[in-house]
Coordinates of C-alpha atoms and ligand atoms in Angstrom, one line a residue:
M1 CA -56.8 34.6 42.5
K2 CA -54.3 31.7 43.5
K3 CA -51.9 30.1 42.0
I4 CA -51.3 26.6 40.9
V5 CA -47.8 25.6 41.6
V6 CA -46.2 21.8 41.3
S7 CA -44.3 20.8 42.9
S8 CA -42.7 17.1 42.2
F9 CA -43.7 15.4 45.3
L10 CA -47.1 15.1 43.4
C11 CA -46.1 13.7 40.4
I12 CA -45.9 10.0 39.7
G13 CA -43.1 9.0 38.8
L14 CA -39.2 12.4 37.4
S15 CA -39.8 11.3 34.0
L16 CA -43.8 12.4 34.6
C17 CA -42.8 16.0 35.7
G18 CA -40.7 16.2 32.9
I19 CA -37.6 15.9 34.6
A20 CA -36.2 12.4 32.9
Q21 CA -35.0 9.9 35.6
K22 CA -31.3 9.7 34.8
T23 CA -30.2 6.3 34.1
A24 CA -26.5 5.3 35.1
P25 CA -24.1 4.7 31.5
P26 CA -23.0 1.4 31.3
A27 CA -19.6 0.9 32.9
P28 CA -16.8 0.4 30.3
V29 CA -15.3 -3.5 29.8
Y30 CA -12.1 -3.1 29.6
P31 CA -9.7 -3.0 27.3
V32 CA -10.7 -0.1 25.6
P33 CA -10.0 2.2 22.5
S34 CA -7.6 5.0 23.3
A35 CA -9.1 8.1 21.5
R36 CA -6.8 7.5 18.8
Q37 CA -7.2 4.4 18.3
L38 CA -11.6 5.0 18.3
A39 CA -10.5 7.3 15.1
W40 CA -8.4 4.9 13.0
H41 CA -11.4 2.3 13.4
Q42 CA -14.1 4.9 11.6
L43 CA -11.0 5.3 8.7
E44 CA -12.1 1.4 7.4
T45 CA -10.1 1.8 3.9
Y46 CA -7.1 2.9 3.3
A47 CA -4.6 2.1 1.3
F48 CA -0.7 1.2 1.3
I49 CA 2.0 2.1 -1.8
H50 CA 5.3 0.1 -2.5
F51 CA 7.2 2.3 -4.7
T52 CA 10.8 2.0 -5.0
T53 CA 14.2 0.5 -7.3
N54 CA 12.2 -3.1 -7.0
T55 CA 9.5 -1.3 -9.3
F56 CA 12.2 -1.1 -12.1
T57 CA 14.5 -4.2 -11.2
D58 CA 11.2 -5.9 -11.5
K59 CA 11.7 -8.3 -7.8
E60 CA 10.1 -8.1 -4.1
W61 CA 12.6 -7.5 -1.9
G62 CA 15.8 -5.6 -3.3
F63 CA 18.9 -7.0 -2.6
G64 CA 20.1 -3.1 -1.2
D65 CA 23.0 -3.3 -3.8
E66 CA 20.9 -1.1 -6.4
D67 CA 22.4 1.1 -8.4
P68 CA 20.4 4.5 -7.1
K69 CA 20.5 5.7 -11.4
I70 CA 17.5 2.8 -11.7
F71 CA 15.4 5.0 -10.1
N72 CA 14.8 6.7 -13.4
P73 CA 10.0 7.0 -13.2
L74 CA 8.5 8.7 -16.1
K75 CA 7.2 10.8 -13.4
V76 CA 5.8 10.7 -9.7
D77 CA 2.1 11.2 -9.9
A78 CA 1.1 12.0 -7.0
D79 CA -2.0 13.9 -6.9
Q80 CA -3.5 10.4 -9.3
W81 CA -2.2 8.4 -6.3
A82 CA -4.9 10.6 -4.5
A83 CA -7.4 11.3 -7.1
V84 CA -8.4 8.2 -7.2
L85 CA -8.1 6.7 -3.6
K86 CA -10.6 9.4 -2.9
Q87 CA -12.9 9.5 -5.7
T88 CA -13.3 5.5 -4.5
G89 CA -13.4 6.7 -1.0
F90 CA -10.1 5.5 0.9
K91 CA -9.2 7.9 3.6
A92 CA -5.0 7.4 3.5
M93 CA -2.7 6.6 2.4
I94 CA 0.8 4.8 3.9
L95 CA 4.1 4.6 1.3
T96 CA 7.1 2.2 2.0
T97 CA 9.5 5.5 2.3
K98 CA 12.3 3.3 2.4
H99 CA 11.8 -0.8 1.7
H100 CA 14.4 -4.0 3.0
D101 CA 16.6 -2.2 0.4
G102 CA 17.6 0.9 2.2
F103 CA 16.8 3.0 -0.4
T104 CA 15.2 6.2 0.2
L105 CA 12.5 7.3 -0.9
W106 CA 13.5 10.7 0.5
P107 CA 16.6 12.6 -0.2
S108 CA 18.1 11.2 3.2
K109 CA 21.0 12.8 4.0
Y110 CA 22.3 10.2 6.0
T111 CA 22.5 7.7 2.8
D112 CA 23.8 8.4 -0.6
H113 CA 21.2 5.3 -1.2
S114 CA 18.3 7.0 -1.8
V115 CA 16.5 8.8 -4.8
K116 CA 19.3 12.0 -4.5
N117 CA 22.0 9.8 -6.6
S118 CA 18.5 8.9 -9.0
P119 CA 18.3 10.4 -12.5
W120 CA 14.6 12.0 -11.9
K121 CA 13.8 15.5 -11.3
N122 CA 18.2 15.2 -11.3
G123 CA 18.4 13.8 -8.1
K124 CA 16.1 17.3 -6.7
G125 CA 13.4 15.2 -6.5
D126 CA 11.5 13.9 -3.4
V127 CA 9.2 10.8 -3.4
V128 CA 7.7 11.8 0.5
K129 CA 7.2 15.0 -0.3
E130 CA 5.1 14.7 -3.1
A131 CA 3.2 11.7 -1.2
S132 CA 2.1 13.7 1.3
D133 CA 1.4 16.7 0.3
A134 CA -1.2 14.7 -2.5
A135 CA -2.7 13.2 0.3
R136 CA -3.2 16.3 2.9
K137 CA -4.6 18.2 -1.1
A138 CA -7.1 15.7 -1.5
G139 CA -8.1 15.0 2.1
L140 CA -6.3 11.9 3.4
K141 CA -4.3 10.6 6.0
F142 CA -0.9 10.3 5.1
G143 CA 1.5 7.3 6.5
V144 CA 4.7 5.8 6.8
Y145 CA 6.3 2.6 6.0
L146 CA 10.1 2.9 7.0
S147 CA 12.0 -0.8 6.8
P148 CA 13.9 -1.4 10.3
W149 CA 15.3 -4.6 8.0
D150 CA 17.6 -2.8 5.6
R151 CA 20.0 -4.9 3.3
N152 CA 21.9 -1.8 1.8
R153 CA 23.8 -0.5 5.4
A154 CA 27.6 -2.4 6.0
D155 CA 26.1 -1.6 10.0
Y156 CA 23.8 -3.4 10.3
G157 CA 23.2 -5.3 13.2
S158 CA 25.1 -2.9 15.1
P159 CA 24.6 0.0 17.3
S160 CA 25.0 2.1 14.7
Y161 CA 22.1 1.6 13.3
I162 CA 19.8 1.8 15.7
T163 CA 20.8 5.3 15.5
Y164 CA 20.8 5.9 12.0
Y165 CA 17.0 4.5 11.8
R166 CA 16.1 7.3 14.2
N167 CA 18.1 10.0 12.6
Q168 CA 15.9 8.4 9.3
L169 CA 12.3 9.0 11.6
K170 CA 13.5 12.3 12.8
E171 CA 13.6 13.4 8.8
L172 CA 10.3 12.0 8.2
F173 CA 8.7 12.7 11.9
T174 CA 9.3 16.8 11.5
T175 CA 10.1 17.2 7.6
Y176 CA 6.7 15.8 6.1
G177 CA 3.7 17.3 8.3
P178 CA 0.9 15.1 10.5
I179 CA 1.6 11.0 10.2
F180 CA -1.4 9.4 11.3
E181 CA 0.2 5.7 11.1
M182 CA 4.0 4.4 11.6
W183 CA 4.1 1.0 10.0
F184 CA 6.9 -1.5 11.9
D185 CA 7.9 -4.4 9.0
G186 CA 8.8 -7.7 11.0
A187 CA 10.5 -8.9 7.8
N188 CA 14.1 -10.6 8.2
G189 CA 15.4 -12.6 5.6
G190 CA 18.8 -12.5 6.9
D191 CA 21.0 -12.2 3.4
G192 CA 21.8 -9.0 2.0
Y193 CA 24.4 -6.7 0.1
Y194 CA 25.3 -4.9 3.6
G195 CA 27.8 -2.4 2.1
G196 CA 30.0 -5.6 0.1
T197 CA 30.3 -7.9 2.8
N198 CA 26.6 -9.9 1.0
E199 CA 26.0 -12.2 3.8
K200 CA 23.8 -13.4 6.0
R201 CA 22.7 -11.4 9.2
K202 CA 20.6 -12.4 11.7
I203 CA 19.1 -10.4 14.9
N204 CA 17.0 -10.6 17.9
G205 CA 14.7 -8.9 16.6
A206 CA 12.9 -8.0 20.4
A207 CA 16.3 -6.8 21.5
Y208 CA 18.0 -5.5 18.8
Y209 CA 16.0 -2.5 18.2
D210 CA 14.9 -1.4 20.9
W211 CA 11.4 -0.8 19.9
P212 CA 10.5 0.9 23.5
A213 CA 13.2 3.5 22.4
T214 CA 12.0 4.6 19.3
L215 CA 8.4 4.7 20.0
K216 CA 9.4 7.1 22.7
L217 CA 11.0 9.0 20.4
V218 CA 8.3 9.2 17.8
R219 CA 5.8 9.7 19.7
S220 CA 8.0 13.3 21.2
M221 CA 7.5 14.0 17.6
Q222 CA 4.3 13.9 16.7
P223 CA 2.0 12.4 19.8
N224 CA -1.1 11.2 18.1
V225 CA 1.1 8.8 16.2
L226 CA -0.4 5.2 15.8
F227 CA 2.2 1.9 15.4
F228 CA 1.6 -0.5 13.8
S229 CA 3.3 -3.7 14.4
D230 CA 2.7 -7.4 14.1
A231 CA 2.0 -7.3 18.1
G232 CA 0.9 -3.6 18.1
P233 CA 0.8 -1.3 20.9
D234 CA -1.3 0.3 18.5
I235 CA -2.2 -1.8 16.0
R236 CA -1.8 -5.5 15.3
W237 CA -0.8 -7.3 11.9
V238 CA -4.2 -10.0 11.1
G239 CA -1.3 -12.7 10.6
N240 CA -2.2 -14.1 6.7
E241 CA -1.0 -11.5 3.9
S242 CA -4.1 -12.4 1.9
G243 CA -7.1 -9.9 3.2
V244 CA -8.7 -12.5 5.8
A245 CA -9.7 -11.1 9.3
G246 CA -10.9 -14.1 12.3
A247 CA -14.9 -14.9 12.2
T248 CA -14.6 -14.4 15.3
N249 CA -11.9 -11.3 15.7
W250 CA -11.3 -9.7 19.1
N251 CA -9.6 -6.5 19.1
S252 CA -8.3 -7.6 22.6
I253 CA -5.2 -9.4 22.7
T254 CA -2.1 -9.9 25.3
P255 CA 1.1 -9.3 23.8
D256 CA 2.9 -11.0 26.0
T257 CA 1.1 -14.1 24.3
L258 CA 2.5 -12.4 21.2
Y259 CA 6.4 -12.7 21.5
A260 CA 9.4 -14.6 23.5
G261 CA 10.1 -16.0 19.6
K262 CA 6.7 -17.5 20.2
A263 CA 6.0 -20.1 16.8
G264 CA 2.9 -20.1 15.9
I265 CA 0.8 -16.5 16.7
T266 CA -1.0 -15.6 13.4
G267 CA -4.0 -18.0 14.4
L268 CA -3.3 -15.7 17.5
L269 CA -3.1 -12.5 16.2
N270 CA -6.1 -13.5 13.0
T271 CA -8.4 -14.3 15.6
G272 CA -7.0 -11.7 19.4
S273 CA -8.3 -13.1 22.2
A274 CA -11.0 -12.2 24.4
D275 CA -9.6 -12.4 27.3
G276 CA -7.2 -10.0 26.3
T277 CA -5.6 -6.9 28.7
K278 CA -5.1 -4.6 25.3
W279 CA -6.7 -2.9 22.9
I280 CA -4.6 -4.1 19.6
P281 CA -7.1 -4.5 16.8
A282 CA -6.3 -5.9 13.7
E283 CA -5.7 -4.5 10.3
V284 CA -5.8 -6.2 7.0
D285 CA -2.8 -5.8 5.1
V286 CA -3.3 -7.2 1.3
S287 CA -2.1 -6.3 -2.4
I288 CA -4.5 -5.3 -5.5
R289 CA -1.4 -7.9 -6.7
P290 CA 0.0 -10.7 -6.4
G291 CA 3.3 -8.7 -5.9
W292 CA 3.5 -6.0 -3.5
F293 CA 6.0 -4.1 -6.1
Y294 CA 4.4 -3.6 -9.9
H295 CA 5.3 -6.3 -12.0
A296 CA 4.2 -5.9 -15.6
S297 CA 4.0 -9.8 -15.1
E298 CA 0.7 -9.2 -13.2
D299 CA -1.5 -7.0 -15.8
S300 CA -3.8 -9.9 -16.2
K301 CA -3.5 -10.6 -12.3
V302 CA -5.2 -7.3 -11.0
K303 CA -8.0 -8.2 -8.8
T304 CA -11.3 -7.9 -9.7
P305 CA -14.0 -5.7 -8.3
E306 CA -16.0 -8.9 -6.7
Q307 CA -12.5 -9.6 -5.2
L308 CA -12.1 -6.9 -3.2
F309 CA -15.3 -6.3 -2.4
N310 CA -15.1 -9.9 -0.6
I311 CA -12.4 -8.7 0.6
Y312 CA -13.7 -5.5 1.7
L313 CA -15.9 -8.1 3.6
T314 CA -13.5 -10.1 5.6
S315 CA -11.6 -7.5 6.2
V316 CA -13.6 -3.9 7.5
G317 CA -17.0 -7.0 8.1
R318 CA -15.4 -8.2 10.5
G319 CA -14.4 -5.2 12.4
S320 CA -10.9 -4.7 10.8
N321 CA -9.4 -2.0 9.0
L322 CA -8.3 -3.1 5.1
L323 CA -4.9 -1.4 3.9
L324 CA -5.1 -1.6 0.1
N325 CA -1.7 -2.2 -1.6
I326 CA -1.8 -0.6 -4.8
P327 CA 1.9 -0.5 -6.5
P328 CA 2.4 3.0 -9.0
D329 CA 3.7 1.9 -12.4
R330 CA 7.4 2.4 -13.8
N331 CA 5.2 5.1 -15.1
G332 CA 5.0 6.7 -11.2
V333 CA 1.4 6.3 -11.5
F334 CA -1.5 3.9 -10.6
H335 CA -1.6 1.7 -13.5
P336 CA -5.1 1.2 -15.8
T337 CA -5.9 -1.8 -14.5
D338 CA -5.9 -1.4 -10.8
V339 CA -7.2 1.9 -11.0
A340 CA -10.7 0.2 -13.2
A341 CA -10.3 -2.1 -10.5
L342 CA -10.4 0.4 -7.6
E343 CA -14.2 1.9 -10.1
G344 CA -15.1 -1.0 -10.4
F345 CA -15.2 -2.2 -6.2
K346 CA -16.4 1.4 -5.7
K347 CA -19.3 0.8 -8.1
L348 CA -20.1 -2.5 -6.2
L349 CA -20.2 -1.2 -2.8
D350 CA -22.4 2.3 -3.7
E351 CA -24.9 -0.5 -5.1
R352 CA -24.5 -3.2 -2.9
L353 CA -24.0 -0.9 1.0
T354 CA -25.5 2.2 0.3
H355 CA -28.9 2.0 0.8
N356 CA -29.4 1.5 4.1
L357 CA -33.3 0.0 4.1
A358 CA -33.9 0.3 8.3
K359 CA -33.3 3.9 8.1
Q360 CA -35.3 5.5 10.9
A361 CA -36.9 2.0 11.0
R362 CA -39.7 1.1 14.3
V363 CA -37.1 -1.1 16.8
K364 CA -38.9 -3.0 20.1
A365 CA -36.1 -4.2 22.5
S366 CA -36.6 -6.2 25.2
N367 CA -34.8 -5.0 27.4
V368 CA -33.9 -1.5 27.7
R369 CA -31.0 0.1 29.6
G370 CA -33.5 1.6 32.8
H371 CA -36.7 1.8 30.1
S372 CA -35.0 5.3 29.8
A373 CA -35.4 6.4 26.5
V374 CA -30.7 7.7 26.0
Y375 CA -30.9 3.5 25.3
N376 CA -34.0 2.0 23.6
G377 CA -33.6 0.3 20.2
A378 CA -34.2 3.7 18.3
K379 CA -31.0 3.9 19.0
I380 CA -29.7 1.2 16.7
T381 CA -31.3 2.7 13.4
D382 CA -31.5 6.4 14.3
G383 CA -27.9 6.6 11.2
D384 CA -25.7 8.5 15.1
R385 CA -22.7 6.4 16.2
N386 CA -22.2 8.3 19.7
T387 CA -26.1 6.3 20.3
Y388 CA -26.2 2.9 21.4
W389 CA -29.7 0.0 22.7
A390 CA -28.5 -1.1 25.9
T391 CA -29.6 -4.0 28.4
D392 CA -29.5 -3.6 32.7
D393 CA -26.2 -4.7 33.8
G394 CA -26.3 -8.2 34.0
V395 CA -28.9 -8.4 31.1
T396 CA -26.4 -10.1 28.5
K397 CA -29.6 -12.4 26.3
A398 CA -32.1 -10.1 25.0
D399 CA -33.7 -9.1 21.5
V400 CA -34.1 -6.2 19.5
E401 CA -36.8 -6.1 16.5
V402 CA -36.7 -4.8 13.7
Q403 CA -39.7 -3.1 11.7
L404 CA -39.9 -1.8 7.9
P405 CA -43.4 0.3 7.0
A406 CA -42.6 -2.3 4.1
A407 CA -41.5 -6.2 3.3
K408 CA -38.4 -5.1 1.1
K409 CA -35.1 -7.7 -0.3
I410 CA -32.8 -8.2 2.2
S411 CA -28.5 -9.4 1.5
Y412 CA -26.4 -7.8 3.6
V413 CA -27.1 -6.9 7.3
L414 CA -24.8 -4.5 9.1
L415 CA -24.2 -4.5 12.9
Q416 CA -22.4 -2.1 15.1
E417 CA -21.2 -2.2 19.2
Y418 CA -20.2 1.2 20.2
I419 CA -16.6 -0.3 21.0
A420 CA -16.2 3.2 23.2
L421 CA -17.2 1.0 26.0
G422 CA -15.1 -1.9 25.1
Q423 CA -15.8 -4.7 22.6
R424 CA -18.4 -7.3 24.5
I425 CA -20.7 -9.4 22.4
S426 CA -19.5 -12.6 22.2
G427 CA -22.4 -14.5 19.8
F428 CA -25.6 -13.4 18.3
V429 CA -28.9 -14.4 16.1
V430 CA -29.9 -13.0 13.6
E431 CA -34.0 -14.0 12.1
A432 CA -36.4 -12.5 9.4
Q433 CA -40.5 -13.6 9.6
E434 CA -40.9 -14.6 6.4
G435 CA -44.3 -16.8 6.6
G436 CA -45.3 -15.5 10.1
S437 CA -42.4 -16.8 11.7
W438 CA -38.7 -16.6 12.4
K439 CA -36.2 -17.9 10.2
E440 CA -32.6 -18.0 11.1
I441 CA -30.6 -16.1 8.9
A442 CA -27.2 -15.8 10.4
T443 CA -25.3 -16.0 13.2
G444 CA -22.1 -14.9 14.4
T445 CA -19.2 -14.3 17.7
T446 CA -17.9 -10.6 17.7
I447 CA -19.0 -8.4 16.3
G448 CA -17.0 -5.3 17.2
Y449 CA -16.3 -2.3 15.8
K450 CA -18.5 -3.6 12.0
R451 CA -19.8 -6.9 11.0
I452 CA -21.5 -7.3 7.7
L453 CA -22.8 -10.3 7.2
K454 CA -23.6 -11.3 3.2
I455 CA -27.4 -13.7 3.7
D456 CA -28.8 -15.5 1.3
P457 CA -31.7 -12.7 0.2
V458 CA -34.5 -12.6 1.8
V459 CA -37.8 -10.8 1.4
T460 CA -39.1 -9.6 4.9
S461 CA -40.1 -6.5 6.9
R462 CA -38.9 -8.1 10.7
I463 CA -35.8 -8.9 11.9
R464 CA -34.7 -9.3 14.4
L465 CA -31.2 -9.6 16.5
R466 CA -30.5 -12.2 19.1
I467 CA -27.9 -11.2 21.4
T468 CA -26.8 -14.8 23.1
G469 CA -23.6 -13.9 24.3
S470 CA -22.0 -10.9 26.2
K471 CA -19.1 -9.8 28.9
A472 CA -22.1 -7.6 29.8
A473 CA -24.8 -5.3 29.2
P474 CA -25.2 -5.4 24.9
L475 CA -24.6 -2.0 23.5
I476 CA -25.4 -2.3 19.9
S477 CA -24.8 1.5 18.2
N478 CA -25.7 0.7 13.9
L479 CA -28.2 -2.2 13.0
A480 CA -27.9 -1.2 8.6
L481 CA -29.9 -3.4 6.2
Y482 CA -28.8 -3.8 2.6
Ligands
LIG501 C1 6.3 -8.0 4.5 C2 7.3 -7.1 3.3 O1 8.5 -8.4 3.7 C3 6.4 -7.3 2.3 O2 8.2 -6.7 1.1 C4 5.6 -6.2 1.9 O3 6.1 -5.0 2.1 C5 4.7 -6.6 3.7 C6 3.8 -4.9 3.3 O4 5.7 -6.3 4.5 O5 6.8 -8.2 5.3

């Protein structure tokens, strides 16, 4: 019998022969996130823990002259902190290991202004150890805040203080396991105890601390740590403490525009800049209470679940991460009112943003990169963050339509760019089909890692995303409807 040989030249186009034609992947649009920044974006929500002598003196900024004996919590139940955070969807905690007052929550061998001279556990306690152990046991990442400004130290402002500060970083970074984020606070109010001199000390922040050398030292101990400061280098401040990232929020920014004593940069920190040279995403730090530390007088001012949900929308929902502060009380636990608020917040997230109506929905795109199945519209509803819809190079305006099996009431639209190849989109419109015609239901500028749009509820089976501006071919990894 004659053998039938199917040779490739008989095929009309390679794809018909079962050999997928390879479409070139989109080229990156720089800057792009580092691997550790990409992993950081996926954390989305984590907690700040402000705890120190201030908790017992009822202050926000300790002067540095506190008697360490005032630090005397009934207990320090870091397992309670971790359990509450875990149950309510938080991914990490960042502890104030030393605030501006200089009191260390671990028994540092370089100072007496420390938990080691407090009555708590007869001076044998270590809050940093308890918190880091509890975090890891609960599957949360652990981060540290170590205030550069130190109102207790006699030598603050002179070179020996920098050595002191670095010695403390060595203690922290070699004793308490992996630290995912290091929070450098730029605040400096000037006056302080300073070893009893009770004076005002001004330093030149950029020059005095020699940050490049300090960061190098920390990275030599823990290469994967992310540095937060007003201007990065890994994560930037969002420019306010009220929980609001810019509705336009670029992950890119040019660090040179932030330094040099420039005033009025909070707006820039809030939005980033489309032409920024470095990937430095914004982190939204905000407290569940008016203050950062626990004050009984604020028990009635804890943010409600609804307020926390709105903050979630203006932080995570605008492509930032949310660092929500929950301060332990004088018993060393999260106050019941705060716990109830967190539980209520989690309930709202579950009710409003969990049941994705677009899961596996049919998708039609106006343009698909190389007509390739690798980049087609279906990639935005496949639940896989590593796949994405992409257009051909040069096509920066395109539509993608999601068709649901039946009409549903939609209140939120969630969009995600595939940011590993850079943030691209600068304008978009979302439309719903109602009575046979398309109606605009939301517009926006940037999308970034995640954008959540609260819309006036609409009942429809068809939603269309129109990309109206993009630096290059738009790459959308996810579209969800709730
Ligand atoms: C500020 C500090 O002065 C506050 O006390 C608080 O720690 C906040 C997170 O950062 O700069």
